[in-house]
PDB file of C-alpha atoms and ligand atoms in Angstrom:
ATOM      1  CA  MET A   1       0.165  -0.071   0.143  1.00 32.00           C
ATOM      2  CA  THR A   2       1.559   3.502  -1.072  1.00 37.00           C
ATOM      3  CA  LEU A   3       0.972   6.421   1.949  1.00 38.00           C
ATOM      4  CA  HIS A   4      -1.418   7.606   0.024  1.00 38.00           C
ATOM      5  CA  ALA A   5      -3.717   5.405   0.236  1.00 33.00           C
ATOM      6  CA  ALA A   6      -2.226   4.426   4.176  1.00 33.00           C
ATOM      7  CA  VAL A   7      -3.595   8.257   4.219  1.00 35.00           C
ATOM      8  CA  ALA A   8      -6.900   7.735   2.155  1.00 32.00           C
ATOM      9  CA  GLY A   9      -7.862   4.184   4.036  1.00 31.00           C
ATOM     10  CA  ARG A  10      -8.130   4.378   7.765  1.00 32.00           C
ATOM     11  CA  PRO A  11     -10.459   6.288  10.057  1.00 35.00           C
ATOM     12  CA  THR A  12      -9.837   9.852  11.293  1.00 38.00           C
ATOM     13  CA  PRO A  13      -7.640  10.467  14.521  1.00 40.00           C
ATOM     14  CA  ASP A  14     -10.555  12.731  16.163  1.00 44.00           C
ATOM     15  CA  GLY A  15     -12.126   8.862  15.997  1.00 40.00           C
ATOM     16  CA  SER A  16     -15.500  11.477  14.685  1.00 39.00           C
ATOM     17  CA  PRO A  17     -16.551  10.369  11.166  1.00 41.00           C
ATOM     18  CA  THR A  18     -19.224  13.596  11.756  1.00 48.00           C
ATOM     19  CA  PRO A  19     -17.556  17.115  11.015  1.00 56.00           C
ATOM     20  CA  SER A  20     -19.900  18.521  14.520  1.00 56.00           C
ATOM     21  CA  GLY A  21     -18.718  17.619  17.757  1.00 86.00           C
ATOM     22  CA  ARG A  22     -15.087  18.350  17.792  1.00 96.00           C
ATOM     23  CA  ARG A  23     -13.532  19.450  21.500  1.00 97.00           C
ATOM     24  CA  TYR A  24     -11.291  22.207  21.071  1.00 98.00           C
ATOM     25  CA  LEU A  25      -9.361  24.026  23.950  1.00 98.00           C
ATOM     26  CA  MET A  26      -8.694  27.835  24.189  1.00 98.00           C
ATOM     27  CA  CYS A  27      -7.128  30.058  26.260  1.00 98.00           C
ATOM     28  CA  ARG A  28      -8.904  34.013  26.334  1.00 98.00           C
ATOM     29  CA  PRO A  29      -6.381  36.292  26.135  1.00 98.00           C
ATOM     30  CA  THR A  30      -6.467  38.376  28.767  1.00 98.00           C
ATOM     31  CA  TYR A  31      -2.883  38.789  29.176  1.00 98.00           C
ATOM     32  CA  PHE A  32      -2.052  39.223  25.278  1.00 98.00           C
ATOM     33  CA  ALA A  33       0.956  41.685  24.198  1.00 97.00           C
ATOM     34  CA  VAL A  34       3.608  41.547  21.998  1.00 98.00           C
ATOM     35  CA  GLU A  35       6.331  42.363  24.726  1.00 97.00           C
ATOM     36  CA  TYR A  36       9.508  40.694  23.120  1.00 98.00           C
ATOM     37  CA  ALA A  37      10.018  39.255  19.501  1.00 98.00           C
ATOM     38  CA  ILE A  38      10.589  35.785  18.524  1.00 98.00           C
ATOM     39  CA  ASN A  39       9.803  35.296  15.200  1.00 97.00           C
ATOM     40  CA  PRO A  40       8.984  37.879  12.451  1.00 98.00           C
ATOM     41  CA  TRP A  41       5.672  38.898  12.997  1.00 97.00           C
ATOM     42  CA  MET A  42       6.385  40.524  16.368  1.00 98.00           C
ATOM     43  CA  ASP A  43       7.252  43.599  16.810  1.00 97.00           C
ATOM     44  CA  PRO A  44       7.439  44.720  20.872  1.00 98.00           C
ATOM     45  CA  THR A  45       7.184  48.961  19.469  1.00 97.00           C
ATOM     46  CA  GLY A  46       4.084  48.580  17.993  1.00 96.00           C
ATOM     47  CA  ASP A  47       0.805  49.019  18.813  1.00 95.00           C
ATOM     48  CA  VAL A  48      -1.537  46.410  19.937  1.00 96.00           C
ATOM     49  CA  ASP A  49      -5.172  46.719  21.056  1.00 97.00           C
ATOM     50  CA  PRO A  50      -6.084  44.172  23.685  1.00 96.00           C
ATOM     51  CA  ALA A  51      -9.839  44.994  23.542  1.00 97.00           C
ATOM     52  CA  LEU A  52      -9.920  44.426  20.384  1.00 98.00           C
ATOM     53  CA  ALA A  53      -8.136  41.224  20.953  1.00 98.00           C
ATOM     54  CA  VAL A  54     -10.210  39.998  23.124  1.00 98.00           C
ATOM     55  CA  ARG A  55     -13.584  40.294  20.885  1.00 98.00           C
ATOM     56  CA  GLN A  56     -11.825  38.680  18.043  1.00 98.00           C
ATOM     57  CA  TRP A  57     -10.870  36.008  20.065  1.00 98.00           C
ATOM     58  CA  GLU A  58     -14.577  35.680  21.402  1.00 98.00           C
ATOM     59  CA  THR A  59     -15.684  35.772  17.845  1.00 98.00           C
ATOM     60  CA  LEU A  60     -13.613  33.015  17.278  1.00 98.00           C
ATOM     61  CA  ARG A  61     -14.670  31.039  19.661  1.00 98.00           C
ATOM     62  CA  GLN A  62     -18.789  31.905  19.403  1.00 98.00           C
ATOM     63  CA  VAL A  63     -18.171  30.553  15.376  1.00 98.00           C
ATOM     64  CA  TYR A  64     -16.754  27.194  16.611  1.00 98.00           C
ATOM     65  CA  ARG A  65     -19.792  26.999  18.782  1.00 97.00           C
ATOM     66  CA  ASP A  66     -22.303  27.729  16.238  1.00 97.00           C
ATOM     67  CA  LEU A  67     -20.875  25.242  14.172  1.00 97.00           C
ATOM     68  CA  GLY A  68     -21.991  22.577  17.307  1.00 96.00           C
ATOM     69  CA  HIS A  69     -18.490  22.434  18.434  1.00 97.00           C
ATOM     70  CA  THR A  70     -17.256  22.165  22.671  1.00 97.00           C
ATOM     71  CA  VAL A  71     -14.981  25.039  23.561  1.00 98.00           C
ATOM     72  CA  GLU A  72     -13.314  24.330  27.083  1.00 98.00           C
ATOM     73  CA  GLU A  73     -11.311  27.077  28.284  1.00 98.00           C
ATOM     74  CA  ILE A  74      -7.919  27.314  30.055  1.00 98.00           C
ATOM     75  CA  GLU A  75      -7.268  29.861  32.190  1.00 98.00           C
ATOM     76  CA  PRO A  76      -4.779  32.228  31.249  1.00 98.00           C
ATOM     77  CA  VAL A  77      -2.154  33.064  33.369  1.00 98.00           C
ATOM     78  CA  PRO A  78      -0.615  36.804  33.768  1.00 98.00           C
ATOM     79  CA  GLY A  79       2.836  37.389  33.079  1.00 98.00           C
ATOM     80  CA  LEU A  80       2.435  34.895  29.872  1.00 98.00           C
ATOM     81  CA  PRO A  81       1.554  37.068  26.386  1.00 98.00           C
ATOM     82  CA  ASP A  82       1.415  34.104  24.077  1.00 98.00           C
ATOM     83  CA  MET A  83      -0.545  31.678  26.107  1.00 98.00           C
ATOM     84  CA  VAL A  84      -3.518  32.211  23.942  1.00 98.00           C
ATOM     85  CA  PHE A  85      -2.032  30.450  21.695  1.00 98.00           C
ATOM     86  CA  ALA A  86      -3.349  27.471  22.620  1.00 98.00           C
ATOM     87  CA  ALA A  87      -2.079  25.169  20.030  1.00 98.00           C
ATOM     88  CA  ASN A  88       1.502  24.997  21.463  1.00 98.00           C
ATOM     89  CA  GLY A  89       0.127  23.513  24.530  1.00 98.00           C
ATOM     90  CA  ALA A  90       0.353  20.412  23.388  1.00 98.00           C
ATOM     91  CA  THR A  91      -0.827  17.353  20.467  1.00 98.00           C
ATOM     92  CA  VAL A  92      -3.744  15.280  21.327  1.00 98.00           C
ATOM     93  CA  VAL A  93      -4.127  12.131  20.055  1.00 97.00           C
ATOM     94  CA  ASP A  94      -6.271   9.615  21.008  1.00 95.00           C
ATOM     95  CA  GLY A  95      -6.962  10.558  24.598  1.00 97.00           C
ATOM     96  CA  ARG A  96      -3.499  10.733  25.125  1.00 97.00           C
ATOM     97  CA  ALA A  97      -1.413  14.257  25.650  1.00 98.00           C
ATOM     98  CA  LEU A  98       2.570  14.714  24.724  1.00 98.00           C
ATOM     99  CA  ALA A  99       3.541  17.859  26.790  1.00 98.00           C
ATOM    100  CA  VAL A 100       5.556  20.348  25.407  1.00 98.00           C
ATOM    101  CA  GLN A 101       8.604  22.043  25.929  1.00 98.00           C
ATOM    102  CA  PHE A 102       9.213  25.955  23.923  1.00 98.00           C
ATOM    103  CA  ARG A 103      12.357  26.825  22.227  1.00 98.00           C
ATOM    104  CA  ASP A 104      12.162  29.970  23.860  1.00 98.00           C
ATOM    105  CA  PRO A 105      12.323  30.587  27.941  1.00 98.00           C
ATOM    106  CA  GLN A 106       9.719  33.441  27.488  1.00 98.00           C
ATOM    107  CA  ARG A 107       6.566  30.897  26.701  1.00 98.00           C
ATOM    108  CA  ALA A 108       8.371  28.215  29.087  1.00 98.00           C
ATOM    109  CA  ASP A 109       6.180  28.723  31.848  1.00 98.00           C
ATOM    110  CA  GLU A 110       3.281  27.670  29.847  1.00 98.00           C
ATOM    111  CA  ALA A 111       4.426  24.105  29.222  1.00 98.00           C
ATOM    112  CA  PRO A 112       3.460  22.735  32.784  1.00 98.00           C
ATOM    113  CA  ALA A 113      -0.110  24.911  33.257  1.00 98.00           C
ATOM    114  CA  TYR A 114      -1.112  22.858  29.488  1.00 98.00           C
ATOM    115  CA  ALA A 115       0.297  19.864  31.136  1.00 98.00           C
ATOM    116  CA  HIS A 116      -2.012  20.153  34.157  1.00 98.00           C
ATOM    117  CA  TRP A 117      -5.215  21.390  32.265  1.00 98.00           C
ATOM    118  CA  LEU A 118      -4.997  17.975  30.641  1.00 98.00           C
ATOM    119  CA  ASP A 119      -3.934  15.611  33.353  1.00 98.00           C
ATOM    120  CA  ARG A 120      -6.995  17.113  35.067  1.00 98.00           C
ATOM    121  CA  ALA A 121      -9.434  16.387  32.109  1.00 97.00           C
ATOM    122  CA  GLY A 122      -8.115  12.777  31.960  1.00 96.00           C
ATOM    123  CA  PHE A 123      -5.818  13.016  29.378  1.00 97.00           C
ATOM    124  CA  GLU A 124      -3.085  10.909  30.047  1.00 97.00           C
ATOM    125  CA  VAL A 125      -0.092  13.248  29.586  1.00 98.00           C
ATOM    126  CA  HIS A 126       3.047  12.173  28.669  1.00 98.00           C
ATOM    127  CA  GLU A 127       6.093  14.603  29.284  1.00 98.00           C
ATOM    128  CA  ALA A 128       8.437  16.145  26.790  1.00 98.00           C
ATOM    129  CA  LYS A 129      11.836  14.907  26.282  1.00 97.00           C
ATOM    130  CA  HIS A 130      12.835  17.612  23.604  1.00 98.00           C
ATOM    131  CA  VAL A 131      12.250  21.257  22.155  1.00 98.00           C
ATOM    132  CA  ASN A 132       8.206  20.534  20.769  1.00 98.00           C
ATOM    133  CA  GLU A 133       5.549  23.325  20.360  1.00 98.00           C
ATOM    134  CA  GLY A 134       2.007  20.995  20.054  1.00 98.00           C
ATOM    135  CA  GLU A 135      -0.478  21.670  17.734  1.00 98.00           C
ATOM    136  CA  GLY A 136       1.845  24.663  16.443  1.00 98.00           C
ATOM    137  CA  ASP A 137       4.329  21.945  14.625  1.00 98.00           C
ATOM    138  CA  ILE A 138       2.072  18.551  14.867  1.00 98.00           C
ATOM    139  CA  LEU A 139      -0.635  17.970  12.614  1.00 98.00           C
ATOM    140  CA  PRO A 140      -2.435  14.838  12.624  1.00 98.00           C
ATOM    141  CA  VAL A 141      -3.707  14.184   9.138  1.00 98.00           C
ATOM    142  CA  GLY A 142      -5.540  10.493   8.626  1.00 95.00           C
ATOM    143  CA  ASP A 143      -3.417   7.864  10.249  1.00 94.00           C
ATOM    144  CA  LEU A 144       0.504  10.011   9.881  1.00 98.00           C
ATOM    145  CA  LEU A 145       1.068  13.127  12.269  1.00 98.00           C
ATOM    146  CA  LEU A 146       3.089  15.492  10.345  1.00 98.00           C
ATOM    147  CA  ALA A 147       5.766  16.773  12.308  1.00 98.00           C
ATOM    148  CA  GLY A 148       7.412  20.533  11.290  1.00 98.00           C
ATOM    149  CA  THR A 149      11.193  21.182  12.116  1.00 98.00           C
ATOM    150  CA  GLY A 150      13.612  23.769  11.279  1.00 98.00           C
ATOM    151  CA  PHE A 151      12.016  26.523  13.521  1.00 98.00           C
ATOM    152  CA  ARG A 152      10.615  25.496  16.837  1.00 98.00           C
ATOM    153  CA  THR A 153      10.285  21.606  17.307  1.00 98.00           C
ATOM    154  CA  SER A 154      13.218  19.372  17.021  1.00 98.00           C
ATOM    155  CA  HIS A 155      13.774  16.862  14.809  1.00 98.00           C
ATOM    156  CA  ALA A 156      14.766  14.442  18.142  1.00 98.00           C
ATOM    157  CA  ALA A 157      10.682  15.289  19.278  1.00 98.00           C
ATOM    158  CA  HIS A 158       9.615  14.105  15.892  1.00 98.00           C
ATOM    159  CA  ALA A 159      10.960  10.031  16.776  1.00 97.00           C
ATOM    160  CA  HIS A 160       9.911  10.715  20.380  1.00 97.00           C
ATOM    161  CA  LEU A 161       5.834  11.712  19.056  1.00 97.00           C
ATOM    162  CA  GLN A 162       6.089   8.457  17.133  1.00 97.00           C
ATOM    163  CA  GLU A 163       6.918   6.235  20.584  1.00 97.00           C
ATOM    164  CA  VAL A 164       4.269   7.940  22.315  1.00 97.00           C
ATOM    165  CA  PHE A 165       1.552   8.027  19.954  1.00 97.00           C
ATOM    166  CA  GLY A 166       2.476   4.505  17.619  1.00 97.00           C
ATOM    167  CA  ARG A 167       1.119   6.536  14.284  1.00 97.00           C
ATOM    168  CA  PRO A 168       3.815   7.062  11.628  1.00 98.00           C
ATOM    169  CA  VAL A 169       5.519  11.078  11.766  1.00 98.00           C
ATOM    170  CA  VAL A 170       6.770  12.457   9.412  1.00 98.00           C
ATOM    171  CA  THR A 171       9.202  15.189   8.973  1.00 98.00           C
ATOM    172  CA  LEU A 172       8.740  18.128   7.011  1.00 98.00           C
ATOM    173  CA  ARG A 173      11.366  21.462   6.972  1.00 98.00           C
ATOM    174  CA  LEU A 174      10.089  24.709   7.354  1.00 98.00           C
ATOM    175  CA  VAL A 175      12.549  26.581   5.274  1.00 98.00           C
ATOM    176  CA  ASP A 176      11.297  30.448   5.862  1.00 98.00           C
ATOM    177  CA  PRO A 177      10.923  32.180   9.370  1.00 98.00           C
ATOM    178  CA  ARG A 178       7.759  33.728   8.287  1.00 98.00           C
ATOM    179  CA  PHE A 179       6.170  30.320   8.506  1.00 98.00           C
ATOM    180  CA  TYR A 180       8.059  29.289  11.443  1.00 98.00           C
ATOM    181  CA  HIS A 181       5.332  26.700  12.890  1.00 98.00           C
ATOM    182  CA  LEU A 182       4.074  24.223  10.684  1.00 98.00           C
ATOM    183  CA  ASP A 183       0.144  25.333  11.334  1.00 98.00           C
ATOM    184  CA  THR A 184       1.295  28.701   9.579  1.00 98.00           C
ATOM    185  CA  ALA A 185       2.547  27.134   6.493  1.00 98.00           C
ATOM    186  CA  LEU A 186       0.018  23.907   5.921  1.00 98.00           C
ATOM    187  CA  CYS A 187      -3.754  23.482   7.142  1.00 98.00           C
ATOM    188  CA  VAL A 188      -4.926  19.964   7.081  1.00 98.00           C
ATOM    189  CA  LEU A 189      -8.638  20.110   5.183  1.00 98.00           C
ATOM    190  CA  ASP A 190     -10.005  16.221   5.993  1.00 97.00           C
ATOM    191  CA  ASP A 191      -8.722  12.947   6.511  1.00 95.00           C
ATOM    192  CA  ARG A 192      -6.734  12.929   3.498  1.00 95.00           C
ATOM    193  CA  THR A 193      -5.661  15.794   2.360  1.00 97.00           C
ATOM    194  CA  VAL A 194      -3.933  19.386   3.037  1.00 98.00           C
ATOM    195  CA  ALA A 195      -3.868  23.230   2.239  1.00 98.00           C
ATOM    196  CA  TYR A 196      -0.544  24.645   1.745  1.00 98.00           C
ATOM    197  CA  LEU A 197       2.710  27.231   1.206  1.00 98.00           C
ATOM    198  CA  PRO A 198       5.357  24.589  -1.052  1.00 98.00           C
ATOM    199  CA  ALA A 199       7.965  27.230  -0.386  1.00 98.00           C
ATOM    200  CA  ALA A 200       7.188  27.492   3.024  1.00 98.00           C
ATOM    201  CA  PHE A 201       9.259  23.745   2.411  1.00 98.00           C
ATOM    202  CA  SER A 202      12.390  22.402   2.064  1.00 98.00           C
ATOM    203  CA  PRO A 203      12.942  20.957  -1.728  1.00 98.00           C
ATOM    204  CA  GLY A 204      12.988  17.510  -0.270  1.00 98.00           C
ATOM    205  CA  SER A 205       9.573  17.996   1.777  1.00 98.00           C
ATOM    206  CA  GLN A 206       7.652  19.825  -0.677  1.00 98.00           C
ATOM    207  CA  ALA A 207       7.945  16.403  -2.793  1.00 98.00           C
ATOM    208  CA  VAL A 208       6.925  14.459   0.139  1.00 98.00           C
ATOM    209  CA  LEU A 209       4.028  16.071   0.189  1.00 98.00           C
ATOM    210  CA  ARG A 210       3.590  16.149  -3.343  1.00 98.00           C
ATOM    211  CA  ARG A 211       3.407  12.356  -3.270  1.00 98.00           C
ATOM    212  CA  LEU A 212       1.641  11.854   0.096  1.00 98.00           C
ATOM    213  CA  PHE A 213      -0.954  14.808  -1.103  1.00 98.00           C
ATOM    214  CA  PRO A 214      -1.935  15.300  -4.713  1.00 98.00           C
ATOM    215  CA  ASP A 215      -4.718  16.133  -4.602  1.00 97.00           C
ATOM    216  CA  ALA A 216      -3.770  19.492  -2.053  1.00 98.00           C
ATOM    217  CA  VAL A 217      -4.809  22.893  -2.448  1.00 98.00           C
ATOM    218  CA  LEU A 218      -1.731  25.146  -3.398  1.00 98.00           C
ATOM    219  CA  ALA A 219      -1.944  28.483  -1.132  1.00 98.00           C
ATOM    220  CA  THR A 220      -0.321  31.850  -2.570  1.00 97.00           C
ATOM    221  CA  GLU A 221       2.300  34.085  -0.937  1.00 97.00           C
ATOM    222  CA  SER A 222      -0.257  36.759  -0.153  1.00 97.00           C
ATOM    223  CA  ASP A 223      -3.037  33.865   1.584  1.00 97.00           C
ATOM    224  CA  ALA A 224      -0.010  32.956   3.395  1.00 97.00           C
ATOM    225  CA  ARG A 225       1.318  36.423   4.470  1.00 97.00           C
ATOM    226  CA  VAL A 226      -2.073  37.267   6.082  1.00 98.00           C
ATOM    227  CA  LEU A 227      -1.658  33.652   7.405  1.00 98.00           C
ATOM    228  CA  GLY A 228      -4.809  32.486   5.759  1.00 98.00           C
ATOM    229  CA  LEU A 229      -3.092  29.065   6.168  1.00 98.00           C
ATOM    230  CA  ASN A 230      -3.602  29.168  10.078  1.00 98.00           C
ATOM    231  CA  ALA A 231      -6.995  27.809   9.709  1.00 98.00           C
ATOM    232  CA  VAL A 232      -8.997  25.449  11.423  1.00 98.00           C
ATOM    233  CA  SER A 233     -11.131  22.338   9.359  1.00 98.00           C
ATOM    234  CA  ASP A 234     -13.332  20.336  10.413  1.00 97.00           C
ATOM    235  CA  GLY A 235     -13.730  18.127   7.271  1.00 96.00           C
ATOM    236  CA  ARG A 236     -16.252  20.672   6.094  1.00 96.00           C
ATOM    237  CA  HIS A 237     -16.237  23.830   7.504  1.00 97.00           C
ATOM    238  CA  VAL A 238     -12.669  25.657   7.724  1.00 98.00           C
ATOM    239  CA  VAL A 239     -12.623  28.783   9.909  1.00 98.00           C
ATOM    240  CA  LEU A 240      -9.511  30.776   8.575  1.00 98.00           C
ATOM    241  CA  PRO A 241      -8.293  34.444   8.603  1.00 98.00           C
ATOM    242  CA  ALA A 242     -10.920  36.555   7.065  1.00 98.00           C
ATOM    243  CA  GLN A 243      -8.196  38.643   4.890  1.00 97.00           C
ATOM    244  CA  ALA A 244      -7.467  35.296   2.869  1.00 98.00           C
ATOM    245  CA  THR A 245      -9.638  35.443   0.025  1.00 98.00           C
ATOM    246  CA  GLY A 246      -7.867  33.779  -2.358  1.00 98.00           C
ATOM    247  CA  LEU A 247      -7.421  30.712  -0.258  1.00 98.00           C
ATOM    248  CA  SER A 248     -11.049  30.912   0.719  1.00 98.00           C
ATOM    249  CA  ALA A 249     -12.292  30.350  -2.611  1.00 98.00           C
ATOM    250  CA  ALA A 250      -9.825  27.607  -3.949  1.00 98.00           C
ATOM    251  CA  LEU A 251     -11.390  25.760  -1.330  1.00 98.00           C
ATOM    252  CA  ARG A 252     -14.909  26.713  -1.513  1.00 98.00           C
ATOM    253  CA  ASP A 253     -14.514  25.550  -5.276  1.00 97.00           C
ATOM    254  CA  ARG A 254     -13.485  22.262  -3.600  1.00 97.00           C
ATOM    255  CA  GLY A 255     -16.778  21.769  -1.771  1.00 97.00           C
ATOM    256  CA  TYR A 256     -15.780  23.076   1.712  1.00 97.00           C
ATOM    257  CA  ASP A 257     -17.279  26.195   3.558  1.00 97.00           C
ATOM    258  CA  THR A 258     -15.273  28.775   4.355  1.00 98.00           C
ATOM    259  CA  ILE A 259     -15.671  30.782   7.178  1.00 98.00           C
ATOM    260  CA  GLY A 260     -13.933  34.339   7.847  1.00 98.00           C
ATOM    261  CA  VAL A 261     -12.521  35.580  11.104  1.00 98.00           C
ATOM    262  CA  ASP A 262     -10.745  38.647  11.727  1.00 98.00           C
ATOM    263  CA  MET A 263      -7.580  37.956  13.777  1.00 97.00           C
ATOM    264  CA  SER A 264      -5.506  41.391  12.973  1.00 97.00           C
ATOM    265  CA  GLU A 265      -4.522  41.731  16.732  1.00 98.00           C
ATOM    266  CA  LEU A 266      -3.179  38.226  17.250  1.00 98.00           C
ATOM    267  CA  ARG A 267      -1.730  38.495  13.802  1.00 98.00           C
ATOM    268  CA  LYS A 268       0.623  41.044  15.824  1.00 98.00           C
ATOM    269  CA  ALA A 269       2.007  38.176  17.604  1.00 98.00           C
ATOM    270  CA  GLY A 270       2.595  35.754  14.613  1.00 98.00           C
ATOM    271  CA  GLY A 271      -1.285  34.023  15.629  1.00 97.00           C
ATOM    272  CA  GLY A 272      -4.314  33.570  13.490  1.00 98.00           C
ATOM    273  CA  PRO A 273      -7.269  31.350  14.552  1.00 98.00           C
ATOM    274  CA  LYS A 274      -5.320  27.782  14.804  1.00 98.00           C
ATOM    275  CA  CYS A 275      -2.810  29.122  16.775  1.00 98.00           C
ATOM    276  CA  CYS A 276      -5.952  29.730  19.762  1.00 98.00           C
ATOM    277  CA  THR A 277      -7.065  26.176  18.931  1.00 98.00           C
ATOM    278  CA  LEU A 278      -5.707  23.191  20.515  1.00 98.00           C
ATOM    279  CA  VAL A 279      -8.056  20.102  19.245  1.00 98.00           C
ATOM    280  CA  LEU A 280      -8.821  17.467  22.282  1.00 98.00           C
ATOM    281  CA  ARG A 281      -8.910  14.181  20.243  1.00 96.00           C
ATOM    282  CA  ASP A 282     -10.522  11.396  22.245  1.00 91.00           C
ATOM    283  CA  ARG A 283     -10.179   8.256  22.209  1.00 85.00           C
ATOM    284  CA  PRO A 284     -12.445   6.243  19.540  1.00 73.00           C
ATOM    285  CA  SER A 285     -15.237   4.766  20.831  1.00 68.00           C
ATOM    286  CA  GLU A 286     -16.182   1.650  20.561  1.00 63.00           C
ATOM    287  CA  ARG A 287     -18.574   2.040  18.245  1.00 59.00           C
ATOM    288  CA  GLU A 288     -17.118   4.783  16.410  1.00 63.00           C
ATOM    289  CA  ARG A 289     -14.110   1.981  15.978  1.00 63.00           C
ATOM    290  CA  GLU A 290     -16.489  -0.514  14.459  1.00 66.00           C
ATOM    291  CA  ALA A 291     -17.848   1.851  11.817  1.00 61.00           C
ATOM    292  CA  THR A 292     -14.218   2.619  10.673  1.00 56.00           C
ATOM    293  CA  LYS A 293     -12.941  -0.668  10.184  1.00 58.00           C
TER     294      LYS A 293
HETATM  295  N1  LIG B   1       4.359  34.382  19.587  1.00 56.64           N
HETATM  296  C1  LIG B   1       3.868  33.285  19.545  1.00 56.64           C
HETATM  297  C2  LIG B   1       5.108  32.457  19.581  1.00 56.64           C
HETATM  298  O1  LIG B   1       5.759  32.527  18.614  1.00 56.64           O
HETATM  299  C3  LIG B   1       3.155  32.716  18.377  1.00 56.64           C
HETATM  300  C4  LIG B   1       2.856  31.207  18.117  1.00 56.64           C
HETATM  301  C5  LIG B   1       1.547  30.325  17.346  1.00 56.64           C
HETATM  302  N2  LIG B   1       1.551  29.840  17.349  1.00 56.64           N
HETATM  303  C6  LIG B   1       1.193  29.111  16.370  1.00 56.64           C
HETATM  304  N3  LIG B   1       0.354  27.493  16.928  1.00 56.64           N
HETATM  305  N4  LIG B   1       1.935  29.103  15.304  1.00 56.64           N
HETATM  306  O2  LIG B   1       5.428  31.262  19.897  1.00 56.64           O
END
């Protein structure tokens, strides 16, 4: 069986055959600010409107609720301005969570806060052994885990990931500092395909992506420049930055419903809707396992 067949023919890691009923973890941007620069989007001398950031985040939360998803919230911690980016809090698959280890000391204290929340919520939490920034760099698609490296998550973390989850890990090398996390360069659309910006990846990784996802939606530089790929899909609805009009049209052509949200304030820290969203993937129930056999 080719790898692509492995992607297409297996149950989704969400354990959910329907687009509704996903569980997301979010963190209100109560203490959001741009106080340091750990990616090229961040300018600590620039203006941020914290109240607008909160309103934009609340709109995103409402969009998820209106789509029928459950949004859980973790208490924001003062002094951790990037904690709103819940995708960096862990990787959660099959009821198991791999905790994170941030590259930058400014974000280090977010890791135990998220691990603690997940532990209390009943997930089996595994300690991080290497730098890994959670779902910022690790994206499940079908049976596979796509894992970015090059800026944040270390290559060593990819092997650990495979041990923890027992799923094949596909390493993808990011090469453009503006797209420093995998979820800024690639969006998983459903259990068989993705959208991505080819130029954000090394030539070898581009070839891997072409081989795995021959039907992928290819994003343009102008979509990526507004963090358009930092999108959240439930398999049918794609929530993406409103400014990514080209990508939205391309996705609609392919039959997805798109919902644009304005995340202008959080983008000043290099984040969009996906960064604000950690997918909590429970263990598939017996019935779902039967259904996907
Ligand atoms: N300022 C944050 C950082 O550079 C933004 C994180 C965005 N999160 C993401 N999943 N891409 O770490």
